[in-house]
């Protein structure tokens, strides 16, 4: 099962809630940079065996893949053990939701292998227990995420484009980035309808503009509407990220922005050849800094679904 990375087209933080989470409005998008999660049933035992992973995402009981398998095992009373191989390509602590996507892929694979018959909604609500941005990875494509990131509405697909992803050799801790934002405390109950939808999200903010841009289907309009409130913190902590953003634009990207809580910086273009040439140049220019440079394209929801069916056959 392929587990795609996500990027943020927008990230608006509305404030800090009484439960400590931040109320957010985000437009998220899957891209075709993937981890591969291979799941098989073992009828000889009932344990979860996880192999692979990476130094930063070791195959132990703290790994989201393991925790997802344990959750499914408990919820569905699985009669047999499972063996999982995790091939990591998506950088860890990068703002790309790699671990979250591995978790979503693990649940989808187990749902299929054990014919559990869980629909997307059921999987999303179980996965929300393990992390705010995991539910989005069940469906992928282009979606609006509200609440703490777990409440989803599918959106018209973003126009296809290419992304150059540059990950410096350090991570950014999501809780620390949110904390350092010092967002205003929100009253209880929250001053918005319980279910935020594309129709009732706050008018001001990047996401409302992005919804309008997506309706036009214009790549330029999508670029113009991009924005991420968490850049204030992460770019302040790591000024080299500001330089990286400028460099990507200098090299020909139509725009550059940070993904999630960072530190990955994204550069955008709608031409594959240009994306690859910019990636080559940025890799050369940052050779001594140990940055990881990757190229991906946007992955629509239907395309992601087809992939999943293929992998499960
Ligand atoms: O939900 P998840 O476990 O991914 O979140 C990790 C941490 O990031 C939370 O414990 C919280 O500190 C912070 N967070 C937040 N507001 C969000 C999402 C995450 O404050 N909407």
Short mmCIF file of C-alpha atoms and ligand atoms in Angstrom, two decimals:
data_model
loop_
_atom_site.label_atom_id
_atom_site.label_comp_id
_atom_site.label_asym_id
_atom_site.label_seq_id
_atom_site.Cartn_x
_atom_site.Cartn_y
_atom_site.Cartn_z
CA UNK A 1 0.00 0.00 0.00
CA UNK A 2 1.40 3.38 -0.99
CA UNK A 3 1.20 6.08 1.68
CA UNK A 4 1.40 9.55 0.08
CA UNK A 5 2.80 12.66 1.76
CA UNK A 6 0.56 15.68 2.31
CA UNK A 7 1.35 19.31 1.79
CA UNK A 8 -0.53 22.32 3.11
CA UNK A 9 -1.86 24.78 0.57
CA UNK A 10 -3.06 26.84 3.55
CA UNK A 11 -2.87 26.73 7.33
CA UNK A 12 -4.88 29.27 9.38
CA UNK A 13 -4.70 29.12 13.16
CA UNK A 14 -7.86 30.60 14.71
CA UNK A 15 -6.75 30.31 18.34
CA UNK A 16 -6.00 27.97 21.25
CA UNK A 17 -8.84 25.87 22.60
CA UNK A 18 -9.50 24.90 26.19
CA UNK A 19 -8.33 21.33 25.45
CA UNK A 20 -4.88 22.67 24.47
CA UNK A 21 -5.29 22.01 20.73
CA UNK A 22 -5.44 24.84 18.22
CA UNK A 23 -8.52 25.43 16.14
CA UNK A 24 -7.29 25.40 12.55
CA UNK A 25 -8.59 25.77 9.02
CA UNK A 26 -6.36 24.15 6.42
CA UNK A 27 -6.46 23.12 2.81
CA UNK A 28 -4.45 19.96 2.40
CA UNK A 29 -3.26 18.14 -0.71
CA UNK A 30 -1.68 14.73 -1.28
CA UNK A 31 1.44 14.46 -3.47
CA UNK A 32 3.08 11.40 -5.01
CA UNK A 33 6.06 11.21 -2.66
CA UNK A 34 5.29 7.93 -0.89
CA UNK A 35 6.21 5.49 1.83
CA UNK A 36 5.32 1.87 1.11
CA UNK A 37 3.57 -0.17 3.79
CA UNK A 38 3.40 -3.90 3.05
CA UNK A 39 1.03 -5.80 5.32
CA UNK A 40 0.52 -9.58 5.48
CA UNK A 41 -1.41 -11.92 7.73
CA UNK A 42 0.42 -14.56 9.79
CA UNK A 43 -1.87 -17.36 10.94
CA UNK A 44 0.79 -18.85 13.23
CA UNK A 45 0.66 -16.15 15.87
CA UNK A 46 -1.29 -13.14 17.09
CA UNK A 47 1.48 -10.60 17.44
CA UNK A 48 2.33 -7.51 15.40
CA UNK A 49 5.74 -7.71 13.77
CA UNK A 50 7.00 -4.44 12.29
CA UNK A 51 10.18 -4.18 10.24
CA UNK A 52 11.92 -1.44 8.27
CA UNK A 53 11.23 2.18 9.13
CA UNK A 54 14.21 4.47 9.59
CA UNK A 55 16.47 5.84 12.28
CA UNK A 56 13.96 8.63 13.04
CA UNK A 57 10.94 6.31 12.72
CA UNK A 58 12.15 3.03 14.22
CA UNK A 59 9.98 -0.09 13.88
CA UNK A 60 9.03 -0.25 17.56
CA UNK A 61 5.82 0.08 19.57
CA UNK A 62 5.93 3.90 19.41
CA UNK A 63 5.69 3.85 15.61
CA UNK A 64 2.26 5.00 14.36
CA UNK A 65 2.11 1.92 12.13
CA UNK A 66 2.43 -0.35 15.15
CA UNK A 67 -0.06 1.71 17.15
CA UNK A 68 -2.56 1.59 14.28
CA UNK A 69 -2.23 -2.18 13.93
CA UNK A 70 -2.71 -2.54 17.71
CA UNK A 71 -5.83 -0.35 17.54
CA UNK A 72 -7.30 -2.42 14.69
CA UNK A 73 -6.41 -5.64 16.48
CA UNK A 74 -8.24 -4.46 19.58
CA UNK A 75 -11.28 -3.00 17.76
CA UNK A 76 -11.77 -5.90 15.36
CA UNK A 77 -10.54 -8.72 17.62
CA UNK A 78 -8.29 -9.95 14.80
CA UNK A 79 -7.79 -13.72 15.03
CA UNK A 80 -4.27 -13.70 13.55
CA UNK A 81 -1.03 -11.78 13.75
CA UNK A 82 0.19 -9.27 11.19
CA UNK A 83 3.58 -8.64 9.67
CA UNK A 84 4.32 -5.17 8.36
CA UNK A 85 7.26 -3.89 6.35
CA UNK A 86 7.65 -0.12 6.31
CA UNK A 87 9.71 1.41 3.51
CA UNK A 88 10.24 5.09 4.41
CA UNK A 89 10.87 7.72 1.77
CA UNK A 90 8.95 10.64 3.31
CA UNK A 91 11.17 12.56 5.74
CA UNK A 92 10.21 12.47 9.43
CA UNK A 93 9.18 15.55 11.50
CA UNK A 94 9.08 17.45 8.24
CA UNK A 95 5.53 18.86 8.01
CA UNK A 96 4.62 16.22 5.41
CA UNK A 97 2.54 13.87 7.59
CA UNK A 98 4.60 10.82 6.65
CA UNK A 99 3.91 8.91 9.87
CA UNK A 100 0.24 9.85 9.65
CA UNK A 101 0.02 8.53 6.11
CA UNK A 102 1.71 5.27 7.14
CA UNK A 103 -0.96 4.92 9.84
CA UNK A 104 -3.83 5.52 7.38
CA UNK A 105 -2.31 3.05 4.89
CA UNK A 106 -1.92 0.42 7.63
CA UNK A 107 -5.57 0.70 8.61
CA UNK A 108 -6.75 0.56 5.00
CA UNK A 109 -4.60 -2.53 4.34
CA UNK A 110 -5.89 -4.33 7.46
CA UNK A 111 -9.47 -3.36 6.61
CA UNK A 112 -8.98 -4.99 3.21
CA UNK A 113 -7.01 -8.07 4.33
CA UNK A 114 -9.44 -8.99 7.11
CA UNK A 115 -12.56 -7.87 5.14
CA UNK A 116 -13.62 -5.68 8.05
CA UNK A 117 -16.01 -3.63 5.90
CA UNK A 118 -15.10 -0.35 7.61
CA UNK A 119 -16.01 2.71 5.54
CA UNK A 120 -13.85 5.83 5.29
CA UNK A 121 -15.79 7.60 8.04
CA UNK A 122 -15.23 4.75 10.49
CA UNK A 123 -11.51 4.62 9.73
CA UNK A 124 -11.20 8.40 10.00
CA UNK A 125 -12.85 8.51 13.40
CA UNK A 126 -10.63 5.71 14.76
CA UNK A 127 -7.49 7.29 13.33
CA UNK A 128 -8.34 10.73 14.79
CA UNK A 129 -7.50 9.17 18.17
CA UNK A 130 -3.91 8.70 17.05
CA UNK A 131 -3.28 12.12 15.49
CA UNK A 132 -5.10 15.18 14.16
CA UNK A 133 -3.95 14.97 10.56
CA UNK A 134 -4.26 11.20 10.05
CA UNK A 135 -7.94 11.17 8.94
CA UNK A 136 -7.10 13.31 5.87
CA UNK A 137 -4.74 10.60 4.63
CA UNK A 138 -7.56 8.04 4.44
CA UNK A 139 -9.07 9.82 1.41
CA UNK A 140 -6.37 12.23 0.26
CA UNK A 141 -6.78 14.47 -2.77
CA UNK A 142 -7.66 18.08 -1.94
CA UNK A 143 -9.63 18.66 1.28
CA UNK A 144 -10.59 21.25 3.83
CA UNK A 145 -9.58 20.26 7.36
CA UNK A 146 -11.04 22.06 10.37
CA UNK A 147 -11.35 21.49 14.13
CA UNK A 148 -7.91 20.35 15.23
CA UNK A 149 -7.38 19.09 11.65
CA UNK A 150 -9.51 15.96 11.86
CA UNK A 151 -12.84 17.29 10.49
CA UNK A 152 -12.80 16.95 6.72
CA UNK A 153 -14.64 18.13 3.64
CA UNK A 154 -13.50 17.04 0.17
CA UNK A 155 -12.89 19.95 -2.21
CA UNK A 156 -12.67 20.37 -5.97
CA UNK A 157 -9.29 18.95 -7.03
CA UNK A 158 -6.53 21.53 -7.15
CA UNK A 159 -5.11 22.08 -10.64
CA UNK A 160 -2.19 19.68 -11.19
CA UNK A 161 1.22 21.11 -10.38
CA UNK A 162 4.73 20.07 -9.38
CA UNK A 163 6.39 20.58 -6.03
CA UNK A 164 10.07 20.74 -5.13
CA UNK A 165 10.35 19.69 -1.49
CA UNK A 166 13.46 20.72 0.42
CA UNK A 167 13.97 19.22 3.88
CA UNK A 168 16.85 20.55 5.99
CA UNK A 169 18.71 18.08 8.23
CA UNK A 170 16.70 19.03 11.34
CA UNK A 171 13.09 18.48 12.35
CA UNK A 172 10.41 20.78 13.80
CA UNK A 173 8.29 19.58 16.70
CA UNK A 174 4.61 20.28 15.97
CA UNK A 175 3.63 20.83 19.64
CA UNK A 176 6.55 23.23 20.18
CA UNK A 177 5.75 25.21 17.03
CA UNK A 178 2.09 25.58 18.04
CA UNK A 179 3.08 26.57 21.57
CA UNK A 180 5.52 29.23 20.39
CA UNK A 181 2.80 30.82 18.26
CA UNK A 182 1.20 32.13 21.48
CA UNK A 183 -2.22 32.14 19.82
CA UNK A 184 -5.11 33.81 21.62
CA UNK A 185 -7.27 31.61 23.90
CA UNK A 186 -10.67 30.86 22.46
CA UNK A 187 -13.85 31.06 24.54
CA UNK A 188 -15.90 27.93 25.28
CA UNK A 189 -18.12 27.16 23.47
CA UNK A 190 -16.22 28.13 20.36
CA UNK A 191 -17.58 31.15 18.49
CA UNK A 192 -18.20 29.09 15.31
CA UNK A 193 -20.76 26.46 14.31
CA UNK A 194 -19.80 23.05 15.71
CA UNK A 195 -19.31 21.71 12.21
CA UNK A 196 -17.21 24.03 10.12
CA UNK A 197 -17.88 23.63 6.40
CA UNK A 198 -16.58 25.29 3.22
CA UNK A 199 -19.64 27.56 3.49
CA UNK A 200 -19.11 28.82 7.04
CA UNK A 201 -15.34 29.06 7.60
CA UNK A 202 -14.19 32.56 8.64
CA UNK A 203 -14.02 34.97 5.69
CA UNK A 204 -10.63 36.34 6.64
CA UNK A 205 -7.71 33.95 6.32
CA UNK A 206 -5.87 32.07 3.61
CA UNK A 207 -8.26 29.12 3.48
CA UNK A 208 -11.38 31.11 2.51
CA UNK A 209 -9.39 32.64 -0.37
CA UNK A 210 -8.09 29.21 -1.33
CA UNK A 211 -11.64 27.83 -1.60
CA UNK A 212 -12.49 30.64 -4.02
CA UNK A 213 -9.27 29.95 -5.95
CA UNK A 214 -10.03 26.23 -6.21
CA UNK A 215 -13.46 27.00 -7.67
CA UNK A 216 -11.79 28.94 -10.51
CA UNK A 217 -9.49 25.99 -11.29
CA UNK A 218 -6.66 28.47 -11.95
CA UNK A 219 -3.12 27.51 -10.92
CA UNK A 220 -2.19 31.20 -10.55
CA UNK A 221 -5.19 31.82 -8.26
CA UNK A 222 -4.15 28.84 -6.09
CA UNK A 223 -0.60 30.21 -5.83
CA UNK A 224 -1.93 33.64 -4.85
CA UNK A 225 -4.10 32.19 -2.08
CA UNK A 226 -1.38 30.10 -0.39
CA UNK A 227 -0.29 30.91 3.16
CA UNK A 228 0.73 29.28 6.42
CA UNK A 229 0.40 30.95 9.87
CA UNK A 230 3.05 28.62 11.36
CA UNK A 231 5.76 30.13 9.15
CA UNK A 232 5.87 32.98 11.71
CA UNK A 233 7.40 30.60 14.24
CA UNK A 234 9.48 28.12 12.26
CA UNK A 235 11.02 30.68 9.88
CA UNK A 236 11.92 32.85 12.87
CA UNK A 237 13.64 29.88 14.55
CA UNK A 238 15.50 28.85 11.42
CA UNK A 239 16.30 31.93 9.29
CA UNK A 240 17.97 29.67 6.72
CA UNK A 241 14.44 28.61 5.74
CA UNK A 242 13.68 32.18 4.64
CA UNK A 243 16.80 32.07 2.48
CA UNK A 244 15.66 28.74 1.07
CA UNK A 245 12.25 30.18 0.15
CA UNK A 246 13.88 33.09 -1.64
CA UNK A 247 16.31 30.79 -3.41
CA UNK A 248 13.52 28.57 -4.75
CA UNK A 249 11.76 31.60 -6.23
CA UNK A 250 15.06 32.93 -7.65
CA UNK A 251 15.61 29.59 -9.35
CA UNK A 252 12.24 29.83 -11.11
CA UNK A 253 9.57 28.52 -8.71
CA UNK A 254 6.27 30.40 -9.06
CA UNK A 255 5.99 30.53 -5.27
CA UNK A 256 7.55 28.96 -2.17
CA UNK A 257 6.03 28.17 1.22
CA UNK A 258 6.54 26.01 4.30
CA UNK A 259 4.45 22.86 4.74
CA UNK A 260 2.60 22.24 8.04
CA UNK A 261 4.76 23.09 11.05
CA UNK A 262 7.84 22.67 8.84
CA UNK A 263 10.66 22.67 8.31
CA UNK A 264 10.14 21.39 4.73
CA UNK A 265 9.98 24.24 2.22
CA UNK A 266 7.92 23.73 -0.90
CA UNK A 267 8.58 25.35 -4.27
CA UNK A 268 5.83 25.27 -6.91
CA UNK A 269 5.80 25.09 -10.70
CA UNK A 270 3.40 23.64 -13.27
CA UNK A 271 6.14 22.19 -15.49
CA UNK A 272 7.82 18.87 -14.70
CA UNK A 273 11.07 19.62 -16.57
CA UNK A 274 11.37 22.93 -14.69
CA UNK A 275 10.71 21.20 -11.36
CA UNK A 276 13.49 18.69 -12.01
CA UNK A 277 15.95 21.33 -13.17
CA UNK A 278 15.26 23.57 -10.15
CA UNK A 279 15.62 20.54 -7.85
CA UNK A 280 18.98 19.74 -9.41
CA UNK A 281 20.17 23.33 -8.95
CA UNK A 282 19.01 23.63 -5.35
CA UNK A 283 20.61 20.27 -4.52
CA UNK A 284 23.90 21.51 -5.97
CA UNK A 285 23.72 24.89 -4.20
CA UNK A 286 22.98 23.30 -0.82
CA UNK A 287 25.32 20.33 -1.28
CA UNK A 288 27.35 21.06 1.85
CA UNK A 289 24.25 21.64 4.03
CA UNK A 290 22.90 18.10 3.83
CA UNK A 291 19.44 19.21 2.63
CA UNK A 292 17.21 16.53 1.09
CA UNK A 293 15.63 17.60 -2.20
CA UNK A 294 12.65 15.76 -3.69
CA UNK A 295 10.25 16.33 -6.58
CA UNK A 296 6.57 15.31 -6.50
CA UNK A 297 3.35 16.10 -8.28
CA UNK A 298 -0.10 16.61 -6.85
CA UNK A 299 -2.11 13.43 -6.43
CA UNK A 300 -5.89 13.63 -6.90
CA UNK A 301 -8.26 11.64 -4.75
CA UNK A 302 -9.45 9.31 -7.53
CA UNK A 303 -5.89 8.62 -8.55
CA UNK A 304 -4.98 7.78 -4.94
CA UNK A 305 -7.99 5.43 -4.76
CA UNK A 306 -6.92 3.63 -7.93
CA UNK A 307 -3.47 3.12 -6.50
CA UNK A 308 -4.90 1.59 -3.37
CA UNK A 309 -7.07 -0.87 -5.29
CA UNK A 310 -4.04 -1.83 -7.38
CA UNK A 311 -1.89 -2.44 -4.36
CA UNK A 312 -4.48 -4.57 -2.63
CA UNK A 313 -5.22 -6.84 -5.59
O1 LIG B 1 -2.86 15.52 17.08
P1 LIG B 1 -1.40 15.34 17.11
O2 LIG B 1 -0.96 14.25 18.04
O3 LIG B 1 -0.79 15.18 15.76
O4 LIG B 1 -0.83 16.70 17.66
C1 LIG B 1 0.43 16.80 18.25
C2 LIG B 1 0.48 18.04 19.10
O5 LIG B 1 0.48 19.20 18.26
C3 LIG B 1 -0.67 18.22 20.03
O6 LIG B 1 -0.46 17.56 21.24
C4 LIG B 1 -0.70 19.73 20.20
O7 LIG B 1 0.30 20.13 21.10
C5 LIG B 1 -0.28 20.23 18.84
N1 LIG B 1 -1.44 20.52 17.98
C6 LIG B 1 -2.20 21.65 18.28
N2 LIG B 1 -3.28 21.94 17.50
C7 LIG B 1 -3.61 21.17 16.45
C8 LIG B 1 -2.86 20.02 16.15
C9 LIG B 1 -1.77 19.73 16.93
O8 LIG B 1 -1.92 22.39 19.23
N3 LIG B 1 -4.66 21.50 15.70
#
